[in-house]
């Protein structure tokens, strides 16, 4: 089933409002979900609506939040999210960071107490569109073993950075710090296919290939990825003053409670360093030089981060719209706010 951008966005917006979200918050959330879907990040697009709708309806996302902006210095601040929809809190916090970086050159803004904020490349891209460079880190619930460990301690803790160029290209890097996202394990379970032995571990912390025996994901690149996922949690959890490490609340356990998640945006105005024009020219040169390199056998070209997502977005519209599975379309057009589909006790359930 293919839907035009506005059709999908409106269906998602309507469903979120049906669950209880205000029109303003539903507008922001559905825009970011569409941003993900049209770039092929379906795992962070329409697939999530039912989960958010259930959480909103059960009270685990504050629909009339009392946001509080606390400027803690000329270049720093905390955005208190009151467990609102994470997309909204993270967007408003990035607005503050952009404003502050334009004024004072640098901004470090923490979001305290919010719900899941989705694909975090959206927020760094907001800054890049305004001629700023940005980094964002965000915690997620414990699903990955620390290097050498047997129990999940950190989440898939994503990292994003973005930068403008002198042309229409935007460099947007955006990744989880685990080898694979949980969704990829679920796909293999559904199709009864083995997983590669470097994706996940069993209850003893040993590599597994049977997707049904997975007890935790593993950090990308061993000890190095483990260090990066810790960095994400230190900056977006410990530093912000929200639960950290294995104390981060589960996505599915109790949908009636706020998740108290943290995120951090770091925004820099290149004008205070090399100068914005020179910065943008250099970034264009970087992208050109990478793109001109002879690719290794089996690769079409060397892409800059974000290029493939931008191409997928182009293809989406050339091919007539965003492809979504029938089951999700049926849900979006239905009267149901949610079906009871999650095993709320088991974080590794289907
Ligand atoms: P991915 O593996 O698809 O891509 C990671 C990065 O590598 C991207 O920036 C992409 O541009 C780059 N890349 C991939 N292949 C490339 C190639 N051939 N050439 C050049 N660059 C290439 O992303 P992943 O790790 O699966 O994450 C997907 C999304 O999940 C992200 O948007 C992330 O923010 C989101 N996420 C959100 C979480 C949350 O709790 N809010 C938790 C974990 C992930």
PDB file of N, CA, C and O and ligand atoms in Angstrom, residues 41 43-44 116-121 138-140 156-158 172-176 178 181 184 299 303-308, ligand 1:
ATOM      1  N   UNK A  41      13.315   4.627   7.086  1.00  0.00           N
ATOM      2  CA  UNK A  41      13.468   4.204   8.490  1.00  0.00           C
ATOM      3  C   UNK A  41      12.077   3.860   9.044  1.00  0.00           C
ATOM      4  O   UNK A  41      11.567   4.546   9.942  1.00  0.00           O
ATOM      5  N   UNK A  43      11.163   1.507  10.849  1.00  0.00           N
ATOM      6  CA  UNK A  43      11.193   1.100  12.249  1.00  0.00           C
ATOM      7  C   UNK A  43      10.987   2.311  13.166  1.00  0.00           C
ATOM      8  O   UNK A  43      10.645   2.152  14.332  1.00  0.00           O
ATOM      9  N   UNK A  44      11.209   3.510  12.661  1.00  0.00           N
ATOM     10  CA  UNK A  44      11.001   4.722  13.451  1.00  0.00           C
ATOM     11  C   UNK A  44       9.947   5.619  12.816  1.00  0.00           C
ATOM     12  O   UNK A  44       9.934   6.821  13.016  1.00  0.00           O
ATOM     13  N   UNK A 116       9.957   8.483  24.409  1.00  0.00           N
ATOM     14  CA  UNK A 116      10.802   8.117  23.258  1.00  0.00           C
ATOM     15  C   UNK A 116      10.770   9.206  22.176  1.00  0.00           C
ATOM     16  O   UNK A 116       9.713   9.718  21.839  1.00  0.00           O
ATOM     17  N   UNK A 117      11.965   9.541  21.624  1.00  0.00           N
ATOM     18  CA  UNK A 117      12.002  10.652  20.657  1.00  0.00           C
ATOM     19  C   UNK A 117      12.333  10.202  19.235  1.00  0.00           C
ATOM     20  O   UNK A 117      12.601  11.033  18.369  1.00  0.00           O
ATOM     21  N   UNK A 118      12.359   8.887  18.985  1.00  0.00           N
ATOM     22  CA  UNK A 118      12.452   8.386  17.612  1.00  0.00           C
ATOM     23  C   UNK A 118      13.818   8.509  16.972  1.00  0.00           C
ATOM     24  O   UNK A 118      14.853   8.370  17.636  1.00  0.00           O
ATOM     25  N   UNK A 119      13.814   8.768  15.667  1.00  0.00           N
ATOM     26  CA  UNK A 119      15.067   8.871  14.898  1.00  0.00           C
ATOM     27  C   UNK A 119      15.706  10.228  15.202  1.00  0.00           C
ATOM     28  O   UNK A 119      15.182  11.279  14.806  1.00  0.00           O
ATOM     29  N   UNK A 120      16.841  10.217  15.864  1.00  0.00           N
ATOM     30  CA  UNK A 120      17.357  11.489  16.391  1.00  0.00           C
ATOM     31  C   UNK A 120      18.075  12.342  15.336  1.00  0.00           C
ATOM     32  O   UNK A 120      18.410  13.491  15.588  1.00  0.00           O
ATOM     33  N   UNK A 121      18.276  11.764  14.139  1.00  0.00           N
ATOM     34  CA  UNK A 121      18.852  12.562  13.044  1.00  0.00           C
ATOM     35  C   UNK A 121      17.962  13.754  12.698  1.00  0.00           C
ATOM     36  O   UNK A 121      18.444  14.773  12.198  1.00  0.00           O
ATOM     37  N   UNK A 138      21.020  10.160  22.834  1.00  0.00           N
ATOM     38  CA  UNK A 138      19.773   9.864  23.537  1.00  0.00           C
ATOM     39  C   UNK A 138      19.845   8.473  24.156  1.00  0.00           C
ATOM     40  O   UNK A 138      20.330   7.527  23.530  1.00  0.00           O
ATOM     41  N   UNK A 139      19.331   8.352  25.386  1.00  0.00           N
ATOM     42  CA  UNK A 139      19.336   7.036  26.034  1.00  0.00           C
ATOM     43  C   UNK A 139      18.212   6.166  25.498  1.00  0.00           C
ATOM     44  O   UNK A 139      17.221   6.686  25.005  1.00  0.00           O
ATOM     45  N   UNK A 140      18.363   4.863  25.637  1.00  0.00           N
ATOM     46  CA  UNK A 140      17.196   3.994  25.450  1.00  0.00           C
ATOM     47  C   UNK A 140      17.295   2.847  26.449  1.00  0.00           C
ATOM     48  O   UNK A 140      18.298   2.739  27.172  1.00  0.00           O
ATOM     49  N   UNK A 156      20.206   0.822  23.037  1.00  0.00           N
ATOM     50  CA  UNK A 156      20.772   0.923  21.695  1.00  0.00           C
ATOM     51  C   UNK A 156      21.286   2.341  21.447  1.00  0.00           C
ATOM     52  O   UNK A 156      21.643   2.699  20.311  1.00  0.00           O
ATOM     53  N   UNK A 157      21.319   3.111  22.500  1.00  0.00           N
ATOM     54  CA  UNK A 157      21.807   4.487  22.618  1.00  0.00           C
ATOM     55  C   UNK A 157      22.325   5.165  21.340  1.00  0.00           C
ATOM     56  O   UNK A 157      23.520   5.093  21.038  1.00  0.00           O
ATOM     57  N   UNK A 158      21.441   5.845  20.615  1.00  0.00           N
ATOM     58  CA  UNK A 158      21.858   6.396  19.328  1.00  0.00           C
ATOM     59  C   UNK A 158      22.705   7.672  19.412  1.00  0.00           C
ATOM     60  O   UNK A 158      22.653   8.408  20.401  1.00  0.00           O
ATOM     61  N   UNK A 172      24.031  14.026   7.453  1.00  0.00           N
ATOM     62  CA  UNK A 172      23.284  13.631   8.660  1.00  0.00           C
ATOM     63  C   UNK A 172      23.655  12.189   9.003  1.00  0.00           C
ATOM     64  O   UNK A 172      23.228  11.256   8.323  1.00  0.00           O
ATOM     65  N   UNK A 173      24.466  12.040  10.022  1.00  0.00           N
ATOM     66  CA  UNK A 173      24.858  10.708  10.483  1.00  0.00           C
ATOM     67  C   UNK A 173      23.952  10.359  11.656  1.00  0.00           C
ATOM     68  O   UNK A 173      23.707  11.194  12.530  1.00  0.00           O
ATOM     69  N   UNK A 174      23.472   9.128  11.680  1.00  0.00           N
ATOM     70  CA  UNK A 174      22.453   8.781  12.680  1.00  0.00           C
ATOM     71  C   UNK A 174      22.443   7.275  12.887  1.00  0.00           C
ATOM     72  O   UNK A 174      22.016   6.540  12.009  1.00  0.00           O
ATOM     73  N   UNK A 175      22.928   6.827  14.018  1.00  0.00           N
ATOM     74  CA  UNK A 175      23.013   5.369  14.198  1.00  0.00           C
ATOM     75  C   UNK A 175      22.800   4.927  15.640  1.00  0.00           C
ATOM     76  O   UNK A 175      23.062   5.661  16.582  1.00  0.00           O
ATOM     77  N   UNK A 176      22.350   3.683  15.776  1.00  0.00           N
ATOM     78  CA  UNK A 176      22.317   3.026  17.079  1.00  0.00           C
ATOM     79  C   UNK A 176      23.734   2.530  17.368  1.00  0.00           C
ATOM     80  O   UNK A 176      24.508   2.291  16.444  1.00  0.00           O
ATOM     81  N   UNK A 178      24.417  -0.327  18.836  1.00  0.00           N
ATOM     82  CA  UNK A 178      24.460  -1.795  18.819  1.00  0.00           C
ATOM     83  C   UNK A 178      24.734  -2.258  17.382  1.00  0.00           C
ATOM     84  O   UNK A 178      24.500  -1.502  16.435  1.00  0.00           O
ATOM     85  N   UNK A 181      19.690  -3.303  15.236  1.00  0.00           N
ATOM     86  CA  UNK A 181      18.521  -2.887  16.004  1.00  0.00           C
ATOM     87  C   UNK A 181      17.698  -4.133  16.357  1.00  0.00           C
ATOM     88  O   UNK A 181      17.774  -5.161  15.678  1.00  0.00           O
ATOM     89  N   UNK A 184      15.504  -5.893  13.689  1.00  0.00           N
ATOM     90  CA  UNK A 184      16.086  -6.824  12.712  1.00  0.00           C
ATOM     91  C   UNK A 184      16.036  -8.262  13.262  1.00  0.00           C
ATOM     92  O   UNK A 184      15.871  -9.217  12.515  1.00  0.00           O
ATOM     93  N   UNK A 299      30.416  -2.163  -4.336  1.00  0.00           N
ATOM     94  CA  UNK A 299      29.786  -0.912  -3.912  1.00  0.00           C
ATOM     95  C   UNK A 299      29.591   0.000  -5.118  1.00  0.00           C
ATOM     96  O   UNK A 299      30.462   0.068  -5.985  1.00  0.00           O
ATOM     97  N   UNK A 303      29.242   6.928  -0.313  1.00  0.00           N
ATOM     98  CA  UNK A 303      28.198   7.888   0.061  1.00  0.00           C
ATOM     99  C   UNK A 303      28.622   8.672   1.292  1.00  0.00           C
ATOM    100  O   UNK A 303      29.258   8.119   2.188  1.00  0.00           O
ATOM    101  N   UNK A 304      28.239   9.935   1.373  1.00  0.00           N
ATOM    102  CA  UNK A 304      28.422  10.659   2.642  1.00  0.00           C
ATOM    103  C   UNK A 304      27.236  10.283   3.546  1.00  0.00           C
ATOM    104  O   UNK A 304      26.164   9.901   3.038  1.00  0.00           O
ATOM    105  N   UNK A 305      27.390  10.355   4.869  1.00  0.00           N
ATOM    106  CA  UNK A 305      26.280   9.962   5.748  1.00  0.00           C
ATOM    107  C   UNK A 305      25.034  10.823   5.478  1.00  0.00           C
ATOM    108  O   UNK A 305      25.128  12.049   5.415  1.00  0.00           O
ATOM    109  N   UNK A 306      23.947  10.173   5.294  1.00  0.00           N
ATOM    110  CA  UNK A 306      22.690  10.877   5.020  1.00  0.00           C
ATOM    111  C   UNK A 306      22.343  10.863   3.540  1.00  0.00           C
ATOM    112  O   UNK A 306      21.197  11.126   3.159  1.00  0.00           O
ATOM    113  N   UNK A 307      23.320  10.545   2.679  1.00  0.00           N
ATOM    114  CA  UNK A 307      23.058  10.579   1.238  1.00  0.00           C
ATOM    115  C   UNK A 307      22.080   9.483   0.834  1.00  0.00           C
ATOM    116  O   UNK A 307      21.156   9.716   0.059  1.00  0.00           O
ATOM    117  N   UNK A 308      22.301   8.291   1.395  1.00  0.00           N
ATOM    118  CA  UNK A 308      21.412   7.192   1.003  1.00  0.00           C
ATOM    119  C   UNK A 308      19.986   7.442   1.484  1.00  0.00           C
ATOM    120  O   UNK A 308      19.021   7.140   0.797  1.00  0.00           O
TER     121      UNK A 308
HETATM  122  P1  LIG B   1      21.713   2.507   9.982  1.00  0.00           P
HETATM  123  O1  LIG B   1      22.582   1.336  10.305  1.00  0.00           O
HETATM  124  O2  LIG B   1      20.694   2.338   8.926  1.00  0.00           O
HETATM  125  O3  LIG B   1      22.644   3.741   9.556  1.00  0.00           O
HETATM  126  C1  LIG B   1      23.609   4.272  10.433  1.00  0.00           C
HETATM  127  C2  LIG B   1      24.359   5.413   9.767  1.00  0.00           C
HETATM  128  O4  LIG B   1      25.288   4.882   8.831  1.00  0.00           O
HETATM  129  C3  LIG B   1      23.486   6.397   9.013  1.00  0.00           C
HETATM  130  O5  LIG B   1      23.887   7.712   9.314  1.00  0.00           O
HETATM  131  C4  LIG B   1      23.742   6.114   7.556  1.00  0.00           C
HETATM  132  O6  LIG B   1      23.725   7.304   6.789  1.00  0.00           O
HETATM  133  C5  LIG B   1      25.136   5.549   7.599  1.00  0.00           C
HETATM  134  N1  LIG B   1      25.313   4.547   6.538  1.00  0.00           N
HETATM  135  C6  LIG B   1      24.746   3.318   6.462  1.00  0.00           C
HETATM  136  N2  LIG B   1      25.148   2.689   5.334  1.00  0.00           N
HETATM  137  C7  LIG B   1      25.966   3.546   4.690  1.00  0.00           C
HETATM  138  C8  LIG B   1      26.713   3.497   3.481  1.00  0.00           C
HETATM  139  N3  LIG B   1      26.677   2.436   2.668  1.00  0.00           N
HETATM  140  N4  LIG B   1      27.465   4.555   3.130  1.00  0.00           N
HETATM  141  C9  LIG B   1      27.512   5.650   3.939  1.00  0.00           C
HETATM  142  N5  LIG B   1      26.830   5.776   5.095  1.00  0.00           N
HETATM  143  C10 LIG B   1      26.079   4.735   5.449  1.00  0.00           C
HETATM  144  O7  LIG B   1      21.011   3.064  11.299  1.00  0.00           O
HETATM  145  P2  LIG B   1      20.618   2.284  12.650  1.00  0.00           P
HETATM  146  O8  LIG B   1      21.817   2.167  13.502  1.00  0.00           O
HETATM  147  O9  LIG B   1      19.857   1.048  12.319  1.00  0.00           O
HETATM  148  O10 LIG B   1      19.605   3.352  13.327  1.00  0.00           O
HETATM  149  C11 LIG B   1      18.353   3.599  12.703  1.00  0.00           C
HETATM  150  C12 LIG B   1      17.598   4.705  13.414  1.00  0.00           C
HETATM  151  O11 LIG B   1      17.206   4.273  14.702  1.00  0.00           O
HETATM  152  C13 LIG B   1      18.338   6.020  13.634  1.00  0.00           C
HETATM  153  O12 LIG B   1      17.519   7.037  13.120  1.00  0.00           O
HETATM  154  C14 LIG B   1      18.461   6.161  15.145  1.00  0.00           C
HETATM  155  O13 LIG B   1      18.385   7.502  15.621  1.00  0.00           O
HETATM  156  C15 LIG B   1      17.246   5.389  15.582  1.00  0.00           C
HETATM  157  N6  LIG B   1      17.355   4.920  16.964  1.00  0.00           N
HETATM  158  C16 LIG B   1      16.659   5.578  17.935  1.00  0.00           C
HETATM  159  C17 LIG B   1      16.694   5.149  19.238  1.00  0.00           C
HETATM  160  C18 LIG B   1      15.937   5.873  20.314  1.00  0.00           C
HETATM  161  O14 LIG B   1      15.822   5.331  21.406  1.00  0.00           O
HETATM  162  N7  LIG B   1      15.446   7.063  20.087  1.00  0.00           N
HETATM  163  C19 LIG B   1      17.480   3.971  19.637  1.00  0.00           C
HETATM  164  C20 LIG B   1      18.232   3.393  18.555  1.00  0.00           C
HETATM  165  C21 LIG B   1      18.144   3.837  17.262  1.00  0.00           C
END
